PDB file of C-alpha atoms and ligand atoms in Angstrom:
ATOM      1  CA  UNK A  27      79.129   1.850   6.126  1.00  0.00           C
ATOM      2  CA  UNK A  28      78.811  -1.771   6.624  1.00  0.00           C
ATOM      3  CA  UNK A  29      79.559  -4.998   4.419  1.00  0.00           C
ATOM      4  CA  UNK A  30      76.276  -4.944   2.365  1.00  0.00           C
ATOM      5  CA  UNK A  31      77.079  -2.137   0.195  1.00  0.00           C
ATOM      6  CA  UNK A  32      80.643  -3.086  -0.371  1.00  0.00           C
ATOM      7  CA  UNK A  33      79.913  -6.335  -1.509  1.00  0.00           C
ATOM      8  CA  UNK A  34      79.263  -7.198  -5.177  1.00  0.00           C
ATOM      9  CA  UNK A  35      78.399 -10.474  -4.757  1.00  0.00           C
ATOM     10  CA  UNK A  36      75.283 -10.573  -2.857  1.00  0.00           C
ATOM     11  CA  UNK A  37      71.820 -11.101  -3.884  1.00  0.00           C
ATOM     12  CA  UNK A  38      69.835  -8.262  -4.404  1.00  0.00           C
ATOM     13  CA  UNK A  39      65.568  -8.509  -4.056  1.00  0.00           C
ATOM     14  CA  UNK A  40      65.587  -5.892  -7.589  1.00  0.00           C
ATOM     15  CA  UNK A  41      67.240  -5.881 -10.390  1.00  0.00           C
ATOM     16  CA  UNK A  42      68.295  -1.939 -11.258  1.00  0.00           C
ATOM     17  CA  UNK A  43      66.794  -1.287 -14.858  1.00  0.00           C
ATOM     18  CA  UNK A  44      66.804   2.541 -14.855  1.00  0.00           C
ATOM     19  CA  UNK A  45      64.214   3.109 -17.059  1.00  0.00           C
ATOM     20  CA  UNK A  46      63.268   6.192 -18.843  1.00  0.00           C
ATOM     21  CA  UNK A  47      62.843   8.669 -16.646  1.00  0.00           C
ATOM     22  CA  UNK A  48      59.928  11.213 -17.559  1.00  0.00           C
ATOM     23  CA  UNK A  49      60.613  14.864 -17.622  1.00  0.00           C
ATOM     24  CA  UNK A  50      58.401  15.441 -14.870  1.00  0.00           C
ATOM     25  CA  UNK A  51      59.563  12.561 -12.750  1.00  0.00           C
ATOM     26  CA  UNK A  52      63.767  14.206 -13.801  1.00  0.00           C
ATOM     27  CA  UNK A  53      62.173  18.019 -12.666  1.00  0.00           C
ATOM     28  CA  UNK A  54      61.267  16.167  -9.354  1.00  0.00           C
ATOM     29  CA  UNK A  55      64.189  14.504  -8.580  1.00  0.00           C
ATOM     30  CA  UNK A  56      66.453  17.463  -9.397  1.00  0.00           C
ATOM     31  CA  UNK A  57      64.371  19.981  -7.281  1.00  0.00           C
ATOM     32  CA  UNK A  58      61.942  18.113  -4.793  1.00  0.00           C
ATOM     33  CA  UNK A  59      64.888  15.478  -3.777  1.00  0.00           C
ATOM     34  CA  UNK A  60      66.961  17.861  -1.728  1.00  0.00           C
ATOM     35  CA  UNK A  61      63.923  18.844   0.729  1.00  0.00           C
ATOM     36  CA  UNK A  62      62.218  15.294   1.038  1.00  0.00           C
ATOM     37  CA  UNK A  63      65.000  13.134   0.051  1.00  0.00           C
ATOM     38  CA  UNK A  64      67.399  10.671   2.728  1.00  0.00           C
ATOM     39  CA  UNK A  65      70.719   9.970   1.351  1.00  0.00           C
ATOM     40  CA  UNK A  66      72.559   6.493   2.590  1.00  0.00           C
ATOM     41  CA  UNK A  67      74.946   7.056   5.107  1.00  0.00           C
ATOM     42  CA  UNK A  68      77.258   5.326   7.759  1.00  0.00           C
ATOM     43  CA  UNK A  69      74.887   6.713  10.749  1.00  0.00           C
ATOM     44  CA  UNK A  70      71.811   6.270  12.473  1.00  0.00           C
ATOM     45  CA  UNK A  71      69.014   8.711  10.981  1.00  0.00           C
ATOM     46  CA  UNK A  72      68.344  11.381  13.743  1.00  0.00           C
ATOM     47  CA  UNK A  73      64.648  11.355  13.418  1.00  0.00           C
ATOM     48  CA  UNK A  74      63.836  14.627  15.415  1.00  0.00           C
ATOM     49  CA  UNK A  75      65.831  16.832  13.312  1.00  0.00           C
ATOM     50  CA  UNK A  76      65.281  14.638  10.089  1.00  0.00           C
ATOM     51  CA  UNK A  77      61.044  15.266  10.608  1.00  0.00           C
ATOM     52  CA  UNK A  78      61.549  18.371  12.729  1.00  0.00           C
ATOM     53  CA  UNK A  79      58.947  16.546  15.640  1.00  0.00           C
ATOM     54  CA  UNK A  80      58.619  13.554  16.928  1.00  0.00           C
ATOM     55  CA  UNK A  81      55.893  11.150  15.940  1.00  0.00           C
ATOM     56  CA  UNK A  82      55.100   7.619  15.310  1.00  0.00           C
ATOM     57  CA  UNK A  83      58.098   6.448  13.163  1.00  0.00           C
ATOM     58  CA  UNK A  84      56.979   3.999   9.582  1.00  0.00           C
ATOM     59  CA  UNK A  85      59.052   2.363   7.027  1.00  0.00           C
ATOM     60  CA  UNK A  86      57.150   1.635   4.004  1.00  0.00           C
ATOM     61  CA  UNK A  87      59.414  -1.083   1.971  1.00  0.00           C
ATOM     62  CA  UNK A  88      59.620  -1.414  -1.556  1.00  0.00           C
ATOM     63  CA  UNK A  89      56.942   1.413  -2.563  1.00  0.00           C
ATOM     64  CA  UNK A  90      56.966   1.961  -5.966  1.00  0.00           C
ATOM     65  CA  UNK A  91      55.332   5.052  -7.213  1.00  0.00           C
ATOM     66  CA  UNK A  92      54.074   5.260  -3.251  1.00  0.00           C
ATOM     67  CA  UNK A  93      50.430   5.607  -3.552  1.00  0.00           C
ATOM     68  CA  UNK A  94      50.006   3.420  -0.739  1.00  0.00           C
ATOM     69  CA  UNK A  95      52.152   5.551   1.536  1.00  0.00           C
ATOM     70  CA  UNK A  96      51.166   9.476   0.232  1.00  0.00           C
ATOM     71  CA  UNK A  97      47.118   8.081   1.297  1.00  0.00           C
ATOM     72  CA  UNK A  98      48.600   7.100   4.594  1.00  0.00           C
ATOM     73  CA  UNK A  99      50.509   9.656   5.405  1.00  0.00           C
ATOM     74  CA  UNK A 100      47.742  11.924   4.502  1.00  0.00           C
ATOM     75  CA  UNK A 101      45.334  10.341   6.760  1.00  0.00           C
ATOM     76  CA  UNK A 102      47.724  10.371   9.810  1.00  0.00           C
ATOM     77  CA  UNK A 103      49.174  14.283   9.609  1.00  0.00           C
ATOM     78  CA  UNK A 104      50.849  12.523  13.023  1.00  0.00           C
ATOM     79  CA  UNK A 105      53.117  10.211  11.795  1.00  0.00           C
ATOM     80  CA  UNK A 106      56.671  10.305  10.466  1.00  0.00           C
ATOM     81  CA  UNK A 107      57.284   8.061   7.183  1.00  0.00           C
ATOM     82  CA  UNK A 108      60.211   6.591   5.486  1.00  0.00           C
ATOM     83  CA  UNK A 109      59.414   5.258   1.731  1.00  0.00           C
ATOM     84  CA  UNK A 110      61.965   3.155   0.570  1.00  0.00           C
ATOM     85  CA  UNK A 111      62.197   2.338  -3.018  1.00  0.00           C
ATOM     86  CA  UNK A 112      65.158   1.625  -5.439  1.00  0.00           C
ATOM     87  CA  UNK A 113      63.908   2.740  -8.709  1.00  0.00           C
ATOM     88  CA  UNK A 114      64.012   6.153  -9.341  1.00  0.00           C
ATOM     89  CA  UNK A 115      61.312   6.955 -11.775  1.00  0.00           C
ATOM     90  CA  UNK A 116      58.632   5.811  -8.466  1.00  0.00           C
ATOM     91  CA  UNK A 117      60.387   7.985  -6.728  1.00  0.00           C
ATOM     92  CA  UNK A 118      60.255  11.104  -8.362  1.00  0.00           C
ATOM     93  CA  UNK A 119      56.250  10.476  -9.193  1.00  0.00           C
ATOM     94  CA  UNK A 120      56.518  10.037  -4.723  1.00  0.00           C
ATOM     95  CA  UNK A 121      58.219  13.246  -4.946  1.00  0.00           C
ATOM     96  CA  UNK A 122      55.519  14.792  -7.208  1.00  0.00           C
ATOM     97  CA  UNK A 123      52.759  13.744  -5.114  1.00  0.00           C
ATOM     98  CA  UNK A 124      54.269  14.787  -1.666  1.00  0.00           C
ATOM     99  CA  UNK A 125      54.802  18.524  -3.506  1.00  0.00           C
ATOM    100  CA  UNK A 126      51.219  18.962  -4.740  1.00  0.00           C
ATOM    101  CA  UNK A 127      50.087  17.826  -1.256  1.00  0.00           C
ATOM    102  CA  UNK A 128      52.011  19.891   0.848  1.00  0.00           C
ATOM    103  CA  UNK A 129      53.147  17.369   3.340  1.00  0.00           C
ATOM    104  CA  UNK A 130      55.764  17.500   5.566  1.00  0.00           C
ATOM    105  CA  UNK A 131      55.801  13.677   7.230  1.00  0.00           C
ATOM    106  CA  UNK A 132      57.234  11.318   4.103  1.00  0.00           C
ATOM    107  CA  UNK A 133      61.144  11.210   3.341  1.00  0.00           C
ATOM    108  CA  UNK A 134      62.311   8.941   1.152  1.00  0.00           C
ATOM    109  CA  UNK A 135      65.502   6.879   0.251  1.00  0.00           C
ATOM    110  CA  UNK A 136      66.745   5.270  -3.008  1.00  0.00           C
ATOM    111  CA  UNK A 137      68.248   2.176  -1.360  1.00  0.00           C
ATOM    112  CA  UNK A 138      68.180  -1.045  -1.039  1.00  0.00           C
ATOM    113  CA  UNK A 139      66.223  -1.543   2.420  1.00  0.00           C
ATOM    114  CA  UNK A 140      68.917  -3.904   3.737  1.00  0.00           C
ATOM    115  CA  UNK A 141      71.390  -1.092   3.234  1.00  0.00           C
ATOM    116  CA  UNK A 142      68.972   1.073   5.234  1.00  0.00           C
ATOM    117  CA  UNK A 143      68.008  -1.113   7.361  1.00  0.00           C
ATOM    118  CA  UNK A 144      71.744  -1.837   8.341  1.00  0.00           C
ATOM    119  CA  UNK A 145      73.210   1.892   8.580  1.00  0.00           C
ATOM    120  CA  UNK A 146      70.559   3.897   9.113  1.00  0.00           C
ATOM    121  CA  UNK A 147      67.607   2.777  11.170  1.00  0.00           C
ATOM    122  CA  UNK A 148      68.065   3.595  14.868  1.00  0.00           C
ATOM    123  CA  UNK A 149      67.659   0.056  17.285  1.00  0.00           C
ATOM    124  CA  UNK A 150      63.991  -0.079  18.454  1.00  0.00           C
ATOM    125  CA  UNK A 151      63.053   3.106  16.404  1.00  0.00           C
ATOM    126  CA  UNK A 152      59.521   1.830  14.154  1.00  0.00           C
ATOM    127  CA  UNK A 153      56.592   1.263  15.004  1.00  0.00           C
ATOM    128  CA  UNK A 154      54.995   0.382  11.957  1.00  0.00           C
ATOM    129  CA  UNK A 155      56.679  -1.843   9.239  1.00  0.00           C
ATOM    130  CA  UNK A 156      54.579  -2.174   5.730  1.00  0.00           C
ATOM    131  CA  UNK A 157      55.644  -4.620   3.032  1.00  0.00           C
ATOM    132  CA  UNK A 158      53.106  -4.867   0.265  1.00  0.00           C
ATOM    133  CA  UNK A 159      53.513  -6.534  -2.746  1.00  0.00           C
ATOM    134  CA  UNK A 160      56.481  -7.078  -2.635  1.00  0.00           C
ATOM    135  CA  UNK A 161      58.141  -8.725  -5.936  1.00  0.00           C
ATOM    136  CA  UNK A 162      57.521 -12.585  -5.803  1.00  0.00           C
ATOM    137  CA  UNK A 163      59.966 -13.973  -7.946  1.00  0.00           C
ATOM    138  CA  UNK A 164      58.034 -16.872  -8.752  1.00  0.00           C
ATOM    139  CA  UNK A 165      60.706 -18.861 -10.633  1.00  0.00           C
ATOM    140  CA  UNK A 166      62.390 -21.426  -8.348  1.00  0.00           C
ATOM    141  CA  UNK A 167      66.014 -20.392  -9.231  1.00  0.00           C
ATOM    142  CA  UNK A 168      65.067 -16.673  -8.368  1.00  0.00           C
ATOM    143  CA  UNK A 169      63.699 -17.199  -4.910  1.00  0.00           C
ATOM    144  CA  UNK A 170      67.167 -16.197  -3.580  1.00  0.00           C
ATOM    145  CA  UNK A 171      65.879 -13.094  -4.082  1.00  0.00           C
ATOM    146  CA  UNK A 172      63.064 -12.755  -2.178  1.00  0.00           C
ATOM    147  CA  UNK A 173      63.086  -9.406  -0.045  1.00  0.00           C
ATOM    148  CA  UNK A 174      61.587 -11.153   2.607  1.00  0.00           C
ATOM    149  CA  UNK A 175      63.570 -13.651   4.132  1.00  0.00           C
ATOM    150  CA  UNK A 176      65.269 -14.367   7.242  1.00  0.00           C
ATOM    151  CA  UNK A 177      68.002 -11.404   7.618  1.00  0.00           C
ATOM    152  CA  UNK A 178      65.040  -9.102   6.487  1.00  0.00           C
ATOM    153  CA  UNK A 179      63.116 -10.491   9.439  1.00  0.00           C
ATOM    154  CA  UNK A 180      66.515 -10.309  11.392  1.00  0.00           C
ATOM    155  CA  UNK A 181      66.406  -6.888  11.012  1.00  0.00           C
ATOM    156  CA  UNK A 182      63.239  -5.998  11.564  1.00  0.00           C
ATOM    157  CA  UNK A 183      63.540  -7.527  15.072  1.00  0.00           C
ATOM    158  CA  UNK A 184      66.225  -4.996  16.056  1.00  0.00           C
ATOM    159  CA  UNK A 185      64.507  -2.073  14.696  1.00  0.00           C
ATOM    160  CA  UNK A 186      61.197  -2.718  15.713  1.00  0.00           C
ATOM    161  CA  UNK A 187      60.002  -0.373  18.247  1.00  0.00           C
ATOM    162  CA  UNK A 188      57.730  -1.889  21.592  1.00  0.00           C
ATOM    163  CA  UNK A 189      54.480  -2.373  20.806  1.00  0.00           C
ATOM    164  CA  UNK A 190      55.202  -2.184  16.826  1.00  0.00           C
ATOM    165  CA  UNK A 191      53.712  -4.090  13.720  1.00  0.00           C
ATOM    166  CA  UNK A 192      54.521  -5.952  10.688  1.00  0.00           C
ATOM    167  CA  UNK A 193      52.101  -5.788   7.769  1.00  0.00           C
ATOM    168  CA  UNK A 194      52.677  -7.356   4.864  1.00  0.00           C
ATOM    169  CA  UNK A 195      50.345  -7.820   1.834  1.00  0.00           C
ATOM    170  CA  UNK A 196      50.801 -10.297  -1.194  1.00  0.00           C
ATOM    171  CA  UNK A 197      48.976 -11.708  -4.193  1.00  0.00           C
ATOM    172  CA  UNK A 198      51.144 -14.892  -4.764  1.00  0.00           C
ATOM    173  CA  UNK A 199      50.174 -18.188  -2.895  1.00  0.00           C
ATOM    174  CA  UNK A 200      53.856 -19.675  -2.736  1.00  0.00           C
ATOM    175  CA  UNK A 201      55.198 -16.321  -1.379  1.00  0.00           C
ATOM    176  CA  UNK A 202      52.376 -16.265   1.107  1.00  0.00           C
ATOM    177  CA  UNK A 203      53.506 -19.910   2.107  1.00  0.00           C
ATOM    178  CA  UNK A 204      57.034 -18.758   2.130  1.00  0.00           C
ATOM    179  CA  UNK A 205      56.197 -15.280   4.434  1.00  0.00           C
ATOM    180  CA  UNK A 206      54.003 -17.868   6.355  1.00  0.00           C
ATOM    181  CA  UNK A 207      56.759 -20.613   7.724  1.00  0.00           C
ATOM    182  CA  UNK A 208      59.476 -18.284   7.606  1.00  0.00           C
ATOM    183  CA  UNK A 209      57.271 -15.859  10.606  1.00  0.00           C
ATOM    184  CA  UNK A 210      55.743 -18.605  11.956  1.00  0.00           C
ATOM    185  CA  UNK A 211      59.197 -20.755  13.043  1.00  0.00           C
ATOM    186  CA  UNK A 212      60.451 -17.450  14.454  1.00  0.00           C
ATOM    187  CA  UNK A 213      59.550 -17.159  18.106  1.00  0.00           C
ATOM    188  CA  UNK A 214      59.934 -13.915  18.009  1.00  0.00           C
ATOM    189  CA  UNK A 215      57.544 -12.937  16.000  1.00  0.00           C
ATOM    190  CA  UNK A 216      53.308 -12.719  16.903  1.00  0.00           C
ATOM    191  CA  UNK A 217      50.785 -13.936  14.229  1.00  0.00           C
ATOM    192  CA  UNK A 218      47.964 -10.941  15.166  1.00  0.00           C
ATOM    193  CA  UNK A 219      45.177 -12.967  12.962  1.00  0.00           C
ATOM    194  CA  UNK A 220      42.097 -13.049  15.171  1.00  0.00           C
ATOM    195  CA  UNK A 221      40.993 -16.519  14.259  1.00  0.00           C
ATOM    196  CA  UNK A 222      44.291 -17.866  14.492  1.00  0.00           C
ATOM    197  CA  UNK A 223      44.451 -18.563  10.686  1.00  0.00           C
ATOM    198  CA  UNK A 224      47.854 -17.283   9.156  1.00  0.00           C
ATOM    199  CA  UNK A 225      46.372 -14.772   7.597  1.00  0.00           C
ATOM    200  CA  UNK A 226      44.719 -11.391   9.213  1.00  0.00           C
ATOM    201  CA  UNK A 227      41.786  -9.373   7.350  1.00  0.00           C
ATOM    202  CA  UNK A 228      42.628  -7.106   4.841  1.00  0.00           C
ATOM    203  CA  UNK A 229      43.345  -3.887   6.793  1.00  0.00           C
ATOM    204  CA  UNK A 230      40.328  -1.242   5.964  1.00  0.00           C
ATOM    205  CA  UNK A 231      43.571   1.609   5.316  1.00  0.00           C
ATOM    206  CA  UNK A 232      45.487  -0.303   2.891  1.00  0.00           C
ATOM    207  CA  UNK A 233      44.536   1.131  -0.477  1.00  0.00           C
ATOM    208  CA  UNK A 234      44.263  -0.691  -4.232  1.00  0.00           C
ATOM    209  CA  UNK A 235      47.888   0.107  -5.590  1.00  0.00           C
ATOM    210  CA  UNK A 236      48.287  -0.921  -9.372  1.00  0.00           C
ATOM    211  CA  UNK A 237      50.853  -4.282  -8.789  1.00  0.00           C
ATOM    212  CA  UNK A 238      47.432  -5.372  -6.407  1.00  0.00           C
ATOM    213  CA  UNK A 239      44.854  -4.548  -8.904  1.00  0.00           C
ATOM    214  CA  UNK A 240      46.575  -6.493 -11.733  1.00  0.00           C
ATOM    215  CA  UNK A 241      46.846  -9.509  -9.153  1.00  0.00           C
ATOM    216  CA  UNK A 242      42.924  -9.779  -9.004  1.00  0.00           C
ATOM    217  CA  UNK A 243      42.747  -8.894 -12.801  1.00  0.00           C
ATOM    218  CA  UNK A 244      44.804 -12.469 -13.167  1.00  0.00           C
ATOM    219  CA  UNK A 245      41.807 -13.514 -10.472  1.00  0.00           C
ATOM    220  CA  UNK A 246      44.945 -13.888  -7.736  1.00  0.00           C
ATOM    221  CA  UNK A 247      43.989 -13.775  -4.097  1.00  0.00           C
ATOM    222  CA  UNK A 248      45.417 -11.753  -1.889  1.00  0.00           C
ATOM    223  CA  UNK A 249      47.471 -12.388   1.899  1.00  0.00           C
ATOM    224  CA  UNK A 250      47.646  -9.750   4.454  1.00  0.00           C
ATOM    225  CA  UNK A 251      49.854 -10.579   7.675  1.00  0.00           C
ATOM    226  CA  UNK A 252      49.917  -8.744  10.726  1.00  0.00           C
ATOM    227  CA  UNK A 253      52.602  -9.570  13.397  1.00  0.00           C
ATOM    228  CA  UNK A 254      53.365  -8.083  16.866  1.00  0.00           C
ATOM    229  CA  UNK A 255      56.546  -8.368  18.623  1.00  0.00           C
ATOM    230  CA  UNK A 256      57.975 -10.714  21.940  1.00  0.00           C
ATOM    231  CA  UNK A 257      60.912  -8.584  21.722  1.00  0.00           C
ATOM    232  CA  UNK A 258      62.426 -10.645  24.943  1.00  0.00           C
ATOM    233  CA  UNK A 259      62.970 -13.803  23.055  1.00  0.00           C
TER     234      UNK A 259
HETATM  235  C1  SAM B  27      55.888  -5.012  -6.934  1.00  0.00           C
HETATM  236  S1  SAM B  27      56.403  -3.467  -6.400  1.00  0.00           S
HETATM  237  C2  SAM B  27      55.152  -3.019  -5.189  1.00  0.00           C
HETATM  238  C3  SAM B  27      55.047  -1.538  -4.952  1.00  0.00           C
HETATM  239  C4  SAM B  27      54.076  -1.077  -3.867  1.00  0.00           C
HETATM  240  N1  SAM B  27      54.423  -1.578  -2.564  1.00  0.00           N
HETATM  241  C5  SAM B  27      52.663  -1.433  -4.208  1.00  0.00           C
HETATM  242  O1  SAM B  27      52.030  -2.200  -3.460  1.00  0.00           O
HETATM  243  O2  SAM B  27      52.181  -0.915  -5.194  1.00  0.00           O
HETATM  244  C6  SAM B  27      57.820  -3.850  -5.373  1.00  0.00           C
HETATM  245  C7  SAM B  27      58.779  -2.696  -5.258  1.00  0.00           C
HETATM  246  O3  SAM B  27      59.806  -3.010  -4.323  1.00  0.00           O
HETATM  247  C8  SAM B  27      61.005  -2.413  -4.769  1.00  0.00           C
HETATM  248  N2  SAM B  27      62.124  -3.124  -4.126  1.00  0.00           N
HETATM  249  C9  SAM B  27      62.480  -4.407  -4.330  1.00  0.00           C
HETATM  250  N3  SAM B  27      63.525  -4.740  -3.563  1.00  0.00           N
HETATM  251  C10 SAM B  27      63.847  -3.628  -2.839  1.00  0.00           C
HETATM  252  C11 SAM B  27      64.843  -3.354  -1.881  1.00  0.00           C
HETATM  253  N4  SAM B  27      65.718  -4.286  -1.498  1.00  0.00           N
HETATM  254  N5  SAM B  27      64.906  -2.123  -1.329  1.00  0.00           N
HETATM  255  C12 SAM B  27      64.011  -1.180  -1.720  1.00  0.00           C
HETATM  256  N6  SAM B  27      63.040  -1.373  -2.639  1.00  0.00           N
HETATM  257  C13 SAM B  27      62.948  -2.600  -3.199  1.00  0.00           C
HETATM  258  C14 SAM B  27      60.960  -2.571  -6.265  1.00  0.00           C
HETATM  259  O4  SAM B  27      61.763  -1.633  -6.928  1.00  0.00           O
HETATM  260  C15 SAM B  27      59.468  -2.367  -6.562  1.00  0.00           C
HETATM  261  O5  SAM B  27      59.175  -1.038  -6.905  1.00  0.00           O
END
């Protein structure tokens, strides 16, 4: 496995506060997390035996308790989903969810995403990348940890499938700057906003989750990016 993991000293985009776990979210984890669960390893993912098909390959980063991601995946019975989230009461109310629904197309992995990212994600595999919400840290001596920065983005590049998108969602103006000139000094990288404003509409599929809704209740606005790829720069 490579550096990231290894190394204590670098700076994490969470901070790991277990929690209290409830005893449904513990029953899920101990039974669901063997048949939907990805654990970290040294290798790329094999995504035809990991989903049993192929399909249309999305990482959905940092999903909490993965609302967003169960009504997407249950709209599009044709794609293949990864939901990435380190805390592990989200996940088991993901795993929950996934179980009363029947579906088949969402794994999910307890790591950090750069971890993933690094190991796990085959070169050129995704074709859809979703970031919402992520946390802002709005304190200027936490911004270090900011999930999206520029060996997020570095990554993304090399896993980025042709033809595949970045959306990212966020209710905090400075992050939105932040998101804005880091994307927009990368060549690399397409701003897909119609009117050529930074920002792109509000996509009609990307659902309320709670961390949105208590953005608006504290009257925040809210930034939705869309990027393409020029993966020959
Ligand atoms: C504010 S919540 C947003 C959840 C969800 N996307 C939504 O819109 O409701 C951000 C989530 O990202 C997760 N997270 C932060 N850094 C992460 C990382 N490096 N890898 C995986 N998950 C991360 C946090 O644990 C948290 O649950």
């Amino acid at each position: 496995m490579k550096e990231n993991t290894k190394n204590k000293n670098i700076i994490r985009s969470y901070v790991k506060r277990e929690g209290r776990l409830t005893s449904s979210q513990r029953y899920a984890l101990n039974n669901y997390w063997k048949k939907h669960g990805v654990n970290l390893s040294a290798e790329n993912l094999d995504l035809k035996s990991l989903y049993k098909r192929r399909g249309p390959f999305i990482l959905d980063i940092g999903v909490g308790t993965g609302d967003s991601t169960l009504n997407h995946a249950q709209k599009h019975p044709e794609n293949n989903y990864l939901a990435i989230e380190v805390h592990r009461p989200g996940i088991g109310q993901l795993l929950n969810k996934i179980e009363l629904n029947n579906l088949t197309n969402i794994k999910i992995s307890n790591h950090d995403v750069i971890d993933v990212l690094q190991n796990q994600i085959p070169y050129r595999s995704v074709n859809q990348i979703f970031i919402f919400f992520s946390d802002p840290w709005p304190k200027m001596k936490h911004q270090k940890r900011r999930l999206i920065n520029k060996q997020l983005i570095g990554l993304v590049k090399e896993k980025i499938a042709l033809h595949g998108r970045l959306h990212i969602a966020t209710d905090w103006q400075d992050y939105a700057n932040h998101i804005r000139n880091l994307c927009s000094s990368d060549p690399a990288l397409i701003n897909l906003s119609a009117n050529k404003l930074y920002t792109s509409p509000r996509p009609v599929w990307r659902i309320e989750t709670r961390y949105e809704a208590r953005g608006l209740r504290l009257n925040h606005n809210v930034w939705d990016f869309c990027y393409g790829f020029n993966l020959n720069v």
